Each structure stands twice: as C-alpha cells, then as structure tokens.
Amino acid sequence: VVDYISIGKRDKFYDNIIKPRELHPWKYNRIYSLLRKPIIRCDDCYIWGNRMVENLHYHLVQTILRGKEPSSKDGKLSINALNGKILEFYGDKFNDYAYEYLKEIPEVIFYKCVKSINSKKIENKQKQFLGDIDILGIDKNKKRIYLIETKNFSYSRDLSELDIEIKEMFINTQKKNCFLTKEINRVTWAQEHVSDIIKEYCLDAGDWKIRYTFLTNKPLISIEFTKKKVNATFLKHINLEYLRNLKDK
C-alpha cells in the first residue's frame, strides 16, 4: 500500500511502465501527481505532509466511486472490472432516478428500459442490437414520442477529460459508435416503426413525430465547447415545455 501511494527515485524520467502522458502536468489524476503519491521514498526514509496524505484519502475514495481509479501499469493492481461495475451501477441508478423524476411531468406517459416494441427488437438491418431506449415518453395531446437517453457523466476536470467526453459523445471509431450516433440510430428505428409504437401503446392513428434528447445529471461541457446542435439538457431543467420544443434529429 505504501509503495502504491509513494514515489521514489527513477533511473529514467520516462520509464517502460508509465506512459509519457502520465507525466504531463496538465493531465488530471496523473500516476505521479502529488495528489496520488504524497509520500516520498528516500533511501530508508519516508517524507510526507499530513495534509496531503489526508487529501489522498478523499481523492482516492472519490476516484474509486466515480469508476476512475486507474489500474497500476505494472499489472499488480487491476480494477478495470470494478470500474466497469461501478459505472454501470451509477448509470442504472441515475436512469431509475430520472424516470421517477419525469413521471411528475404532466400530460406525458413514460416507460423505462424499452428493449422491444410490438415484439420487434430495436436492431438495424444487419440484426445488430441498437441498445434499449432508456426512457420512452408519449405525449398523446401533441402526438409526440420522446426517446430520452440518460447519461450519468462526471465533470470534465481538465482538457484531457474533456477530450474523452467529446470523443464519447460525437466521434465514431472503427470499434464503436459515439453516443450521438447510437441515439440517432434508435431515432431512425423508431421513425420506421411508428406503426408498431401505436399498436404497442394503443395510440390513436395520426401523424406522430419522434423527438429525442440526452438527459444528463450535469451540464455537458463538450456540447458548449463544440457548439454542436444536439438536443440535451440536465435533469433539473427538463419539463413539459422543453420536451414539446424539441427539434427533429
């Protein structure tokens, strides 16, 4: 434990274990930062300040609870699986909380964790699952169907974390699509299956419109930074007026 929270002399500034970015002073939560390693090993002596060791306790607990604690680069400590479970837990918890909050909005009926509609799975033409609809809202008076994607984000504390948030939200890779693309794909599916939605929820026939929005626990810096035109708000700002003013994809 002491080795994990302390730093000693290195033969090289850049070693074979630590990635160079872990030494960049502008990166938050660096392996070699004073916040993470407040104890200095000097031969047989240990040097520390009581206040920094106390701060480590708070910081370590917060990073673990946020699912942000990195595994050690030497492989001796791996908590990637734990991080994944923590993030999944808080994501599900926020989705449930958002659902209970939305149920207080008048004139709209909400359903959560919708995986299929009228016995049809939410999948593309290649039979690939597009993900469930976190919260589905039906506004009978305005003939609107709302697809609400809930996201439990942590604040981006530096440019490195902001870069990660931007990529997760807006940039597709060869391995996976970004959050926006995934949501637009679900919106497209819903538009193509309006008749199934009408049957599933016993709605009146008519010109039903599909609208979407991201619903987050905190304001997303990435949207303000990139100036992307995307439907998104955070929990305390969503209401009936916001839903009815949503734009098409």
PDB file of C-alpha atoms in Angstrom, residues 22 27-33 35-36 59 63 66 68-70 158 161:
ATOM      1  CA  GLU A  22       1.141  10.366 -17.084  1.00  0.00           C
ATOM      2  CA  LYS A  27      -3.396  15.938 -17.058  1.00  0.00           C
ATOM      3  CA  TYR A  28      -5.687  15.358 -14.083  1.00  0.00           C
ATOM      4  CA  ASN A  29      -5.261  12.277 -11.887  1.00  0.00           C
ATOM      5  CA  ARG A  30      -1.728  11.501 -13.114  1.00  0.00           C
ATOM      6  CA  ILE A  31       0.007   8.444 -11.707  1.00  0.00           C
ATOM      7  CA  TYR A  32       2.934  10.551 -10.432  1.00  0.00           C
ATOM      8  CA  SER A  33       0.953  13.545  -9.186  1.00  0.00           C
ATOM      9  CA  LEU A  35      -2.366  14.225  -5.128  1.00  0.00           C
ATOM     10  CA  ARG A  36      -1.946  10.486  -5.753  1.00  0.00           C
ATOM     11  CA  HIS A  59      -9.273  11.832  -3.595  1.00  0.00           C
ATOM     12  CA  THR A  63     -11.962   8.359  -7.924  1.00  0.00           C
ATOM     13  CA  ARG A  66     -16.541   7.585  -9.889  1.00  0.00           C
ATOM     14  CA  LYS A  68     -11.946   6.497 -12.473  1.00  0.00           C
ATOM     15  CA  GLU A  69      -9.232   4.795 -10.430  1.00  0.00           C
ATOM     16  CA  PRO A  70      -6.630   3.518 -12.939  1.00  0.00           C
ATOM     17  CA  ASP A 158      -9.159  19.125 -17.423  1.00  0.00           C
ATOM     18  CA  GLU A 161     -11.061  14.511 -19.707  1.00  0.00           C
TER      19      GLU A 161
END
